[in-house]
mmCIF file of C-alpha atoms in Angstrom:
data_model
loop_
_atom_site.group_PDB
_atom_site.id
_atom_site.type_symbol
_atom_site.label_atom_id
_atom_site.label_comp_id
_atom_site.label_asym_id
_atom_site.label_seq_id
_atom_site.Cartn_x
_atom_site.Cartn_y
_atom_site.Cartn_z
ATOM 1 C CA LEU A 1 -25.140 24.585 13.568
ATOM 2 C CA TYR A 2 -23.706 26.345 16.607
ATOM 3 C CA THR A 3 -23.494 23.040 18.477
ATOM 4 C CA ILE A 4 -21.678 21.301 15.623
ATOM 5 C CA LYS A 5 -19.102 24.057 15.281
ATOM 6 C CA PHE A 6 -18.564 24.215 19.042
ATOM 7 C CA GLU A 7 -17.943 20.464 19.181
ATOM 8 C CA GLN A 8 -15.502 20.674 16.304
ATOM 9 C CA VAL A 9 -13.498 23.352 18.096
ATOM 10 C CA MET A 10 -13.519 21.557 21.452
ATOM 11 C CA ALA A 11 -12.778 18.033 20.210
ATOM 12 C CA CYS A 12 -9.272 16.732 19.541
ATOM 13 C CA GLN A 13 -8.954 16.301 15.796
ATOM 14 C CA MET A 14 -7.421 13.277 14.113
ATOM 15 C CA VAL A 15 -6.875 13.457 10.351
ATOM 16 C CA ILE A 16 -6.086 10.432 8.190
ATOM 17 C CA PHE A 17 -4.994 11.061 4.591
ATOM 18 C CA THR A 18 -5.552 7.822 2.692
ATOM 19 C CA ASP A 19 -5.898 6.323 -0.787
ATOM 20 C CA PRO A 20 -8.339 3.382 -0.616
ATOM 21 C CA GLY A 21 -8.788 1.727 -3.973
ATOM 22 C CA GLU A 22 -5.048 1.249 -4.574
ATOM 23 C CA GLU A 23 -4.333 -1.654 -2.224
ATOM 24 C CA ILE A 24 -6.625 -3.214 0.354
ATOM 25 C CA ASP A 25 -4.400 -2.277 3.309
ATOM 26 C CA ASP A 26 -5.975 1.202 3.468
ATOM 27 C CA GLU A 27 -9.422 -0.322 3.853
ATOM 28 C CA ILE A 28 -8.096 -2.735 6.496
ATOM 29 C CA ALA A 29 -6.590 0.167 8.442
ATOM 30 C CA LEU A 30 -9.821 2.185 8.294
ATOM 31 C CA TRP A 31 -11.895 -0.801 9.429
ATOM 32 C CA LYS A 32 -9.461 -1.351 12.316
ATOM 33 C CA LEU A 33 -9.529 2.327 13.293
ATOM 34 C CA ASN A 34 -13.314 2.344 13.403
ATOM 35 C CA SER A 35 -13.323 -0.850 15.489
ATOM 36 C CA LEU A 36 -10.812 0.576 17.957
ATOM 37 C CA ALA A 37 -12.688 3.880 18.205
ATOM 38 C CA ALA A 38 -15.674 1.948 19.544
ATOM 39 C CA SER A 39 -13.749 0.622 22.536
ATOM 40 C CA ASN A 40 -10.488 2.538 23.024
ATOM 41 C CA VAL A 41 -10.879 5.223 25.696
ATOM 42 C CA GLU A 42 -7.967 7.273 24.361
ATOM 43 C CA LEU A 43 -9.410 7.313 20.855
ATOM 44 C CA SER A 44 -12.854 8.335 22.081
ATOM 45 C CA LYS A 45 -11.660 11.892 22.699
ATOM 46 C CA TYR A 46 -10.845 12.362 19.008
ATOM 47 C CA THR A 47 -13.041 13.374 16.139
ATOM 48 C CA ILE A 48 -11.673 11.170 13.351
ATOM 49 C CA ASN A 49 -11.562 12.816 9.923
ATOM 50 C CA VAL A 50 -10.643 10.707 6.886
ATOM 51 C CA VAL A 51 -9.532 12.620 3.790
ATOM 52 C CA THR A 52 -9.364 10.552 0.605
ATOM 53 C CA VAL A 53 -6.691 11.876 -1.736
ATOM 54 C CA GLY A 54 -6.597 12.106 -5.519
ATOM 55 C CA GLY A 55 -4.289 10.237 -7.874
ATOM 56 C CA LYS A 56 -5.267 7.210 -9.933
ATOM 57 C CA VAL A 57 -8.729 7.170 -8.356
ATOM 58 C CA ASN A 58 -11.118 10.075 -7.822
ATOM 59 C CA PRO A 59 -11.438 11.051 -4.103
ATOM 60 C CA GLN A 60 -15.212 10.542 -4.102
ATOM 61 C CA GLN A 61 -14.795 7.136 -5.744
ATOM 62 C CA ARG A 62 -12.464 6.197 -2.902
ATOM 63 C CA ILE A 63 -15.181 7.102 -0.387
ATOM 64 C CA ASP A 64 -17.763 5.147 -2.366
ATOM 65 C CA ARG A 65 -15.466 2.121 -2.410
ATOM 66 C CA CYS A 66 -15.090 2.217 1.384
ATOM 67 C CA GLU A 67 -18.866 2.364 1.813
ATOM 68 C CA LYS A 68 -19.330 -0.533 -0.601
ATOM 69 C CA ILE A 69 -16.703 -2.795 0.942
ATOM 70 C CA LEU A 70 -16.836 -1.820 4.605
ATOM 71 C CA GLY A 71 -20.370 -0.582 5.094
ATOM 72 C CA PRO A 72 -21.031 2.259 7.549
ATOM 73 C CA LEU A 73 -18.054 3.277 9.678
ATOM 74 C CA GLU A 74 -19.883 5.218 12.339
ATOM 75 C CA PHE A 75 -16.830 6.672 14.092
ATOM 76 C CA LEU A 76 -15.161 8.035 10.941
ATOM 77 C CA ARG A 77 -16.071 11.181 8.990
ATOM 78 C CA PHE A 78 -15.111 11.053 5.314
ATOM 79 C CA PHE A 79 -14.113 14.056 3.205
ATOM 80 C CA THR A 80 -12.694 14.762 -0.219
ATOM 81 C CA PRO A 81 -9.947 17.437 -0.264
ATOM 82 C CA ASP A 82 -12.501 19.876 -1.715
ATOM 83 C CA ASP A 83 -14.869 19.336 1.222
ATOM 84 C CA PHE A 84 -12.343 19.204 4.048
ATOM 85 C CA ASP A 85 -12.101 22.246 6.345
ATOM 86 C CA GLY A 86 -8.414 23.103 6.656
ATOM 87 C CA ALA A 87 -9.026 24.630 10.092
ATOM 88 C CA LEU A 88 -9.453 21.103 11.456
ATOM 89 C CA MET A 89 -5.706 20.609 10.948
ATOM 90 C CA ARG A 90 -4.882 23.040 13.754
ATOM 91 C CA ASP A 91 -3.289 21.126 16.685
ATOM 92 C CA SER A 92 -4.465 17.850 15.135
ATOM 93 C CA VAL A 93 -2.726 14.491 14.984
ATOM 94 C CA VAL A 94 -2.230 13.406 11.375
ATOM 95 C CA LEU A 95 -1.410 10.058 9.764
ATOM 96 C CA LEU A 96 -0.332 9.906 6.124
ATOM 97 C CA ILE A 97 -1.174 6.529 4.577
ATOM 98 C CA GLY A 98 -1.706 8.013 1.141
ATOM 99 C CA PRO A 99 0.210 10.526 -1.026
ATOM 100 C CA LEU A 100 -0.931 14.121 -0.566
ATOM 101 C CA GLU A 101 -2.609 14.573 -3.948
ATOM 102 C CA LEU A 102 -4.907 17.375 -2.786
ATOM 103 C CA SER A 103 -6.479 18.519 -6.057
ATOM 104 C CA GLY A 104 -5.554 22.199 -5.757
ATOM 105 C CA ASN A 105 -6.343 22.434 -2.047
ATOM 106 C CA SER A 106 -2.761 22.355 -0.761
ATOM 107 C CA GLU A 107 -2.527 25.945 0.479
ATOM 108 C CA ARG A 108 -5.910 25.748 2.192
ATOM 109 C CA ILE A 109 -5.108 22.507 4.040
ATOM 110 C CA ILE A 110 -1.361 22.906 4.653
ATOM 111 C CA SER A 111 -1.148 26.325 6.274
ATOM 112 C CA LEU A 112 0.881 28.069 8.953
ATOM 113 C CA ASP A 113 -2.429 29.099 10.490
ATOM 114 C CA PHE A 114 -3.375 25.442 11.008
ATOM 115 C CA ALA A 115 -0.174 23.731 12.155
ATOM 116 C CA PRO A 116 -0.791 20.144 13.350
ATOM 117 C CA LYS A 117 0.507 18.900 16.674
ATOM 118 C CA LEU A 118 1.814 15.640 15.171
ATOM 119 C CA VAL A 119 2.283 14.331 11.627
ATOM 120 C CA VAL A 120 3.279 10.712 11.017
ATOM 121 C CA LEU A 121 4.363 9.564 7.548
ATOM 122 C CA ALA A 122 3.945 5.861 6.846
ATOM 123 C CA GLY A 123 6.940 5.068 4.637
ATOM 124 C CA SER A 124 10.450 6.258 4.031
ATOM 125 C CA ALA A 125 11.003 9.852 2.962
ATOM 126 C CA ASN A 126 11.922 10.406 -0.690
ATOM 127 C CA ALA A 127 11.238 6.768 -1.562
ATOM 128 C CA SER A 128 7.804 5.529 -0.469
ATOM 129 C CA VAL A 129 4.439 5.677 -2.224
ATOM 130 C CA ASN A 130 3.000 7.786 0.593
ATOM 131 C CA TRP A 131 5.783 10.330 0.189
ATOM 132 C CA GLY A 132 4.352 10.801 -3.301
ATOM 133 C CA LYS A 133 5.363 10.249 -6.891
ATOM 134 C CA THR A 134 4.396 13.660 -8.283
ATOM 135 C CA PRO A 135 6.302 16.841 -7.420
ATOM 136 C CA ALA A 136 3.118 18.347 -5.961
ATOM 137 C CA ALA A 137 2.483 15.422 -3.607
ATOM 138 C CA GLN A 138 6.135 15.306 -2.534
ATOM 139 C CA GLN A 139 6.184 19.027 -1.790
ATOM 140 C CA ASN A 140 2.920 18.748 0.149
ATOM 141 C CA CYS A 141 4.348 15.930 2.255
ATOM 142 C CA LYS A 142 7.572 17.773 2.982
ATOM 143 C CA SER A 143 5.710 20.989 3.814
ATOM 144 C CA LEU A 144 3.326 19.259 6.206
ATOM 145 C CA LEU A 145 6.154 17.427 8.002
ATOM 146 C CA ASP A 146 8.067 20.710 8.337
ATOM 147 C CA LEU A 147 4.967 22.572 9.529
ATOM 148 C CA ALA A 148 4.042 20.124 12.282
ATOM 149 C CA GLN A 149 5.046 20.741 15.886
ATOM 150 C CA ASN A 150 6.260 17.113 15.888
ATOM 151 C CA SER A 151 6.868 14.852 12.908
ATOM 152 C CA VAL A 152 7.687 11.158 12.720
ATOM 153 C CA ILE A 153 8.626 9.009 9.719
ATOM 154 C CA ILE A 154 8.055 5.258 10.049
ATOM 155 C CA ASP A 155 10.480 3.675 7.601
ATOM 156 C CA SER A 156 9.207 1.215 5.022
ATOM 157 C CA ALA A 157 11.257 -1.676 6.412
ATOM 158 C CA THR A 158 9.447 -1.414 9.752
ATOM 159 C CA LEU A 159 6.093 -1.362 7.977
ATOM 160 C CA SER A 160 7.044 -4.517 6.056
ATOM 161 C CA SER A 161 7.488 -6.608 9.190
ATOM 162 C CA GLN A 162 3.841 -7.636 9.755
ATOM 163 C CA LYS A 163 2.472 -10.046 7.128
ATOM 164 C CA MET A 164 -1.133 -11.059 6.524
ATOM 165 C CA THR A 165 -0.859 -14.461 8.168
ATOM 166 C CA PRO A 166 -3.868 -16.766 8.602
ATOM 167 C CA GLY A 167 -4.115 -15.508 12.188
ATOM 168 C CA PHE A 168 -4.175 -11.881 11.073
ATOM 169 C CA LEU A 169 -6.740 -12.591 8.364
ATOM 170 C CA SER A 170 -9.010 -14.441 10.803
ATOM 171 C CA GLU A 171 -9.676 -11.138 12.597
ATOM 172 C CA LEU A 172 -10.913 -9.359 9.468
ATOM 173 C CA PRO A 173 -14.541 -9.208 8.332
ATOM 174 C CA GLU A 174 -15.463 -11.795 5.698
ATOM 175 C CA THR A 175 -16.133 -9.065 3.124
ATOM 176 C CA LEU A 176 -12.455 -8.138 3.064
ATOM 177 C CA LEU A 177 -10.958 -11.597 2.587
ATOM 178 C CA PRO A 178 -11.727 -12.080 -1.148
ATOM 179 C CA ARG A 179 -10.207 -8.672 -1.822
ATOM 180 C CA VAL A 180 -7.075 -9.535 0.146
ATOM 181 C CA ALA A 181 -6.820 -12.721 -1.937
ATOM 182 C CA ALA A 182 -7.274 -10.700 -5.147
ATOM 183 C CA LEU A 183 -4.593 -8.210 -4.122
ATOM 184 C CA THR A 184 -2.264 -11.072 -3.227
ATOM 185 C CA TRP A 185 -2.830 -12.600 -6.663
ATOM 186 C CA ARG A 186 -2.160 -9.241 -8.316
ATOM 187 C CA PHE A 187 0.920 -8.786 -6.116
ATOM 188 C CA LEU A 188 2.303 -12.175 -7.178
ATOM 189 C CA LEU A 189 1.630 -11.887 -10.895
ATOM 190 C CA GLY A 190 1.507 -8.161 -11.616
ATOM 191 C CA ARG A 191 4.677 -6.175 -11.933
ATOM 192 C CA ALA A 192 4.765 -2.465 -11.198
ATOM 193 C CA LYS A 193 5.240 -0.008 -14.040
ATOM 194 C CA GLY A 194 6.730 3.467 -13.625
ATOM 195 C CA PRO A 195 9.932 5.311 -12.722
ATOM 196 C CA ALA A 196 12.604 2.778 -11.774
ATOM 197 C CA ARG A 197 13.631 4.705 -8.667
ATOM 198 C CA PHE A 198 10.185 4.104 -7.178
ATOM 199 C CA VAL A 199 9.409 0.518 -8.204
ATOM 200 C CA ALA A 200 12.509 -1.325 -9.480
ATOM 201 C CA HIS A 201 13.333 -2.575 -5.954
ATOM 202 C CA LEU A 202 10.065 -4.520 -5.583
ATOM 203 C CA VAL A 203 11.465 -7.514 -7.479
ATOM 204 C CA SER A 204 15.145 -7.002 -6.661
ATOM 205 C CA PRO A 205 16.700 -7.873 -3.282
ATOM 206 C CA SER A 206 19.862 -6.010 -4.326
ATOM 207 C CA LEU A 207 18.012 -2.730 -4.919
ATOM 208 C CA ALA A 208 15.697 -3.216 -1.945
ATOM 209 C CA ALA A 209 18.684 -3.645 0.384
ATOM 210 C CA LEU A 210 19.782 -0.115 -0.497
ATOM 211 C CA LYS A 211 16.450 1.130 0.825
ATOM 212 C CA GLY A 212 16.760 -0.966 3.970
ATOM 213 C CA ARG A 213 13.694 -3.038 3.152
ATOM 214 C CA PRO A 214 12.774 -6.420 1.653
ATOM 215 C CA ALA A 215 11.960 -6.804 -2.047
ATOM 216 C CA SER A 216 8.272 -7.362 -1.326
ATOM 217 C CA ASN A 217 7.234 -8.827 -4.691
ATOM 218 C CA TYR A 218 10.299 -11.086 -4.799
ATOM 219 C CA VAL A 219 9.658 -12.317 -1.239
ATOM 220 C CA ALA A 220 5.982 -12.951 -2.007
ATOM 221 C CA VAL A 221 6.723 -15.048 -5.096
ATOM 222 C CA ASP A 222 9.464 -16.885 -3.204
ATOM 223 C CA SER A 223 7.158 -17.885 -0.340
ATOM 224 C CA VAL A 224 4.334 -19.057 -2.626
ATOM 225 C CA TYR A 225 6.771 -20.908 -4.896
ATOM 226 C CA GLN A 226 8.122 -22.818 -1.911
ATOM 227 C CA ALA A 227 4.588 -23.612 -0.745
ATOM 228 C CA LEU A 228 3.372 -24.842 -4.137
ATOM 229 C CA SER A 229 6.408 -26.197 -5.942
ATOM 230 C CA LYS A 230 7.719 -29.745 -5.877
ATOM 231 C CA ASP A 231 10.921 -28.682 -7.652
ATOM 232 C CA SER A 232 14.187 -29.424 -5.875
ATOM 233 C CA ASP A 233 15.046 -25.729 -6.199
ATOM 234 C CA ALA A 234 12.247 -24.941 -3.744
ATOM 235 C CA CYS A 235 14.008 -27.018 -1.110
ATOM 236 C CA ASN A 236 17.429 -25.468 -1.705
ATOM 237 C CA GLY A 237 17.039 -21.759 -1.193
ATOM 238 C CA ALA A 238 14.172 -21.372 -3.673
ATOM 239 C CA LEU A 239 14.466 -18.399 -6.001
ATOM 240 C CA LYS A 240 18.079 -17.483 -5.406
ATOM 241 C CA ASN A 241 19.142 -20.978 -6.545
ATOM 242 C CA ILE A 242 16.563 -21.527 -9.282
ATOM 243 C CA THR A 243 17.877 -22.355 -12.747
ATOM 244 C CA VAL A 244 16.730 -19.564 -15.050
ATOM 245 C CA SER A 245 15.530 -20.397 -18.567
ATOM 246 C CA ASP A 246 16.061 -18.267 -21.657
ATOM 247 C CA LYS A 247 12.339 -17.496 -21.678
ATOM 248 C CA ALA A 248 12.433 -16.138 -18.116
ATOM 249 C CA ARG A 249 15.465 -14.011 -18.955
ATOM 250 C CA GLU A 250 13.743 -12.662 -22.057
ATOM 251 C CA ILE A 251 10.651 -11.667 -20.053
ATOM 252 C CA ALA A 252 12.805 -10.013 -17.387
ATOM 253 C CA GLU A 253 14.789 -7.999 -19.940
ATOM 254 C CA SER A 254 11.601 -6.888 -21.657
ATOM 255 C CA TYR A 255 10.132 -5.780 -18.331
ATOM 256 C CA SER A 256 13.181 -3.740 -17.317
ATOM 257 C CA SER A 257 13.490 -2.017 -20.684
ATOM 258 C CA HIS A 258 9.809 -1.333 -21.452
ATOM 259 C CA CYS A 259 8.155 -0.861 -18.053
ATOM 260 C CA LEU A 260 10.760 0.775 -15.810
ATOM 261 C CA GLU A 261 11.543 4.359 -16.780
ATOM 262 C CA GLY A 262 15.237 5.177 -16.478
ATOM 263 C CA PHE A 263 16.155 1.658 -15.332
ATOM 264 C CA SER A 264 19.779 1.644 -16.528
ATOM 265 C CA ASP A 265 20.468 5.166 -15.291
ATOM 266 C CA PHE A 266 18.941 4.352 -11.905
ATOM 267 C CA CYS A 267 21.090 1.220 -11.478
ATOM 268 C CA SER A 268 24.147 3.236 -12.442
ATOM 269 C CA ASP A 269 23.242 6.011 -9.975
ATOM 270 C CA VAL A 270 22.976 3.551 -7.069
ATOM 271 C CA ASN A 271 26.028 1.579 -8.252
ATOM 272 C CA VAL A 272 24.239 -1.751 -8.791
ATOM 273 C CA ASP A 273 25.004 -3.884 -11.856
ATOM 274 C CA CYS A 274 21.951 -4.002 -14.149
ATOM 275 C CA ASP A 275 22.680 -7.636 -14.939
ATOM 276 C CA ILE A 276 22.409 -8.614 -11.276
ATOM 277 C CA VAL A 277 18.996 -6.968 -11.057
ATOM 278 C CA ILE A 278 17.789 -8.590 -14.281
ATOM 279 C CA THR A 279 18.938 -11.971 -12.956
ATOM 280 C CA GLU A 280 16.791 -11.412 -9.860
ATOM 281 C CA TYR A 281 13.865 -10.448 -12.070
ATOM 282 C CA SER A 282 14.515 -13.604 -14.114
ATOM 283 C CA GLN A 283 14.303 -15.751 -10.993
ATOM 284 C CA VAL A 284 10.813 -14.412 -10.271
ATOM 285 C CA MET A 285 9.731 -14.898 -13.877
ATOM 286 C CA GLU A 286 11.088 -18.462 -13.854
ATOM 287 C CA ALA A 287 9.119 -19.358 -10.724
ATOM 288 C CA LEU A 288 5.917 -17.964 -12.227
ATOM 289 C CA LEU A 289 6.547 -19.887 -15.453
ATOM 290 C CA ARG A 290 7.100 -23.162 -13.575
ATOM 291 C CA LEU A 291 3.918 -22.635 -11.547
ATOM 292 C CA GLY A 292 1.964 -22.125 -14.768
ATOM 293 C CA LEU A 293 1.054 -18.557 -13.800
ATOM 294 C CA TYR A 294 3.009 -16.921 -16.635
ATOM 295 C CA GLU A 295 3.145 -17.911 -20.292
ATOM 296 C CA ASP A 296 5.316 -15.750 -22.491
ATOM 297 C CA SER A 297 5.189 -12.173 -21.237
ATOM 298 C CA VAL A 298 5.086 -10.096 -18.077
ATOM 299 C CA LEU A 299 1.770 -9.009 -16.567
ATOM 300 C CA ILE A 300 1.540 -5.414 -15.357
ATOM 301 C CA SER A 301 -0.363 -4.834 -12.128
ATOM 302 C CA ASP A 302 -3.065 -2.739 -13.826
ATOM 303 C CA ASP A 303 -3.758 -5.417 -16.458
ATOM 304 C CA PRO A 304 -7.548 -6.050 -16.730
ATOM 305 C CA MET A 305 -6.870 -9.757 -16.072
ATOM 306 C CA LEU A 306 -5.690 -8.874 -12.563
ATOM 307 C CA GLN A 307 -8.437 -6.497 -11.456
ATOM 308 C CA ASP A 308 -10.932 -7.172 -8.669
ATOM 309 C CA ASP A 309 -14.020 -7.109 -10.879
ATOM 310 C CA LEU A 310 -12.776 -10.022 -12.960
ATOM 311 C CA LEU A 311 -11.137 -11.990 -10.162
ATOM 312 C CA LEU A 312 -14.107 -11.719 -7.796
ATOM 313 C CA SER A 313 -16.582 -12.686 -10.513
ATOM 314 C CA GLY A 314 -15.400 -16.297 -10.192
ATOM 315 C CA SER A 315 -14.430 -16.560 -13.851
ATOM 316 C CA CYS A 316 -10.670 -16.955 -13.302
ATOM 317 C CA GLU A 317 -10.091 -20.638 -12.553
ATOM 318 C CA LYS A 318 -6.440 -20.223 -11.549
ATOM 319 C CA PHE A 319 -7.319 -17.514 -9.048
ATOM 320 C CA ASN A 320 -10.204 -19.575 -7.653
ATOM 321 C CA LYS A 321 -7.839 -22.495 -7.001
ATOM 322 C CA PHE A 322 -5.317 -20.160 -5.408
ATOM 323 C CA GLN A 323 -7.951 -18.611 -3.140
ATOM 324 C CA GLU A 324 -9.290 -21.966 -1.983
ATOM 325 C CA GLY A 325 -5.858 -23.544 -1.657
ATOM 326 C CA VAL A 326 -2.642 -21.735 -0.821
ATOM 327 C CA PHE A 327 -4.371 -18.532 0.374
ATOM 328 C CA LYS A 328 -6.320 -20.458 2.999
ATOM 329 C CA ASP A 329 -3.282 -22.512 3.972
ATOM 330 C CA ILE A 330 -0.564 -19.866 4.306
ATOM 331 C CA GLY A 331 -2.468 -16.593 4.210
ATOM 332 C CA SER A 332 -0.926 -13.762 2.230
ATOM 333 C CA PRO A 333 2.774 -12.872 2.029
ATOM 334 C CA LEU A 334 1.699 -9.250 1.693
ATOM 335 C CA PRO A 335 2.844 -6.820 4.375
ATOM 336 C CA CYS A 336 -0.018 -4.890 6.015
ATOM 337 C CA TYR A 337 1.760 -1.526 5.792
ATOM 338 C CA ASP A 338 -1.093 0.777 6.710
ATOM 339 C CA HIS A 339 -2.429 -1.396 9.526
ATOM 340 C CA THR A 340 1.055 -1.491 11.064
ATOM 341 C CA ALA A 341 1.386 2.284 10.619
ATOM 342 C CA LEU A 342 -1.998 2.851 12.245
ATOM 343 C CA MET A 343 -1.137 0.771 15.311
ATOM 344 C CA LYS A 344 2.165 2.612 15.776
ATOM 345 C CA PHE A 345 0.379 5.942 15.300
ATOM 346 C CA ILE A 346 -2.104 5.053 18.033
ATOM 347 C CA GLU A 347 0.752 4.078 20.341
ATOM 348 C CA MET A 348 2.278 7.517 19.793
ATOM 349 C CA ILE A 349 -0.858 9.511 20.520
ATOM 350 C CA ASN A 350 -1.691 7.384 23.543
#
């Protein structure tokens, strides 16, 4: 016991707050970090602590998921917020690739007595998922950034630059590829539900531009539509020039009114015409209708039809064709946010 405690005090501490189980980019980042720790001399001086946060998924379930998908990660030590020793934060380097949902452990982990040397937030302040959606997570993030000796925010637009191209995917272990395909499928078909100020921009270039980032869902559908469609629209600017049907408009209006909390007020607050945003939503819905991926209503991202268990069981014929066809040909239009954040974080500490 004395030896373990002595090593913990003497080692440089790295702390990663993460939310695996939401999107596969957390798992990709953790796999990459473990791989680099095996060979990177600079990383070898760190004890790497991974704290899985709360939220939609229980922290222990997040750890179990990593073990199931990634197998043993011998250079990473996993903790739930309940198990994590706040003293390890002192003079540590910290990367936030998950919202700080700390299950009542905020004061113990975020403390003046344990100020980190560096805290890096992956995502824009006040707007990104990692900043947090709940008041508690947002306050934790702000407090930790303020507490750190040095703090850096990597804006969401920068994190959107790297896509999961075939070349990128070829470097990943085979166990991750079906899950990247499943997330891509969910990203294409599933629309986000929640407060408009957090998610309305995902399918709207006009709203995304205000955040200085691409409309990631819109861009993803656009790229796949151009790859799969034989329509003339796909050769002439794709979605922005697509002719929208009444059905697509109806689905878009239903989505904005029933799934996006405070949609009209949010558009008014940021001085963007609601009709322009709904037209952009309609363009996405129209493309999905033409590709035969939508029928008569919007799919929400947490719909059982879009979850890994079903998709990876092989029972969804449309997904199987997508995985064997366009996914292999063009990769995924998804940005690898957390992988990009990790690589920039390592550059900083090096």
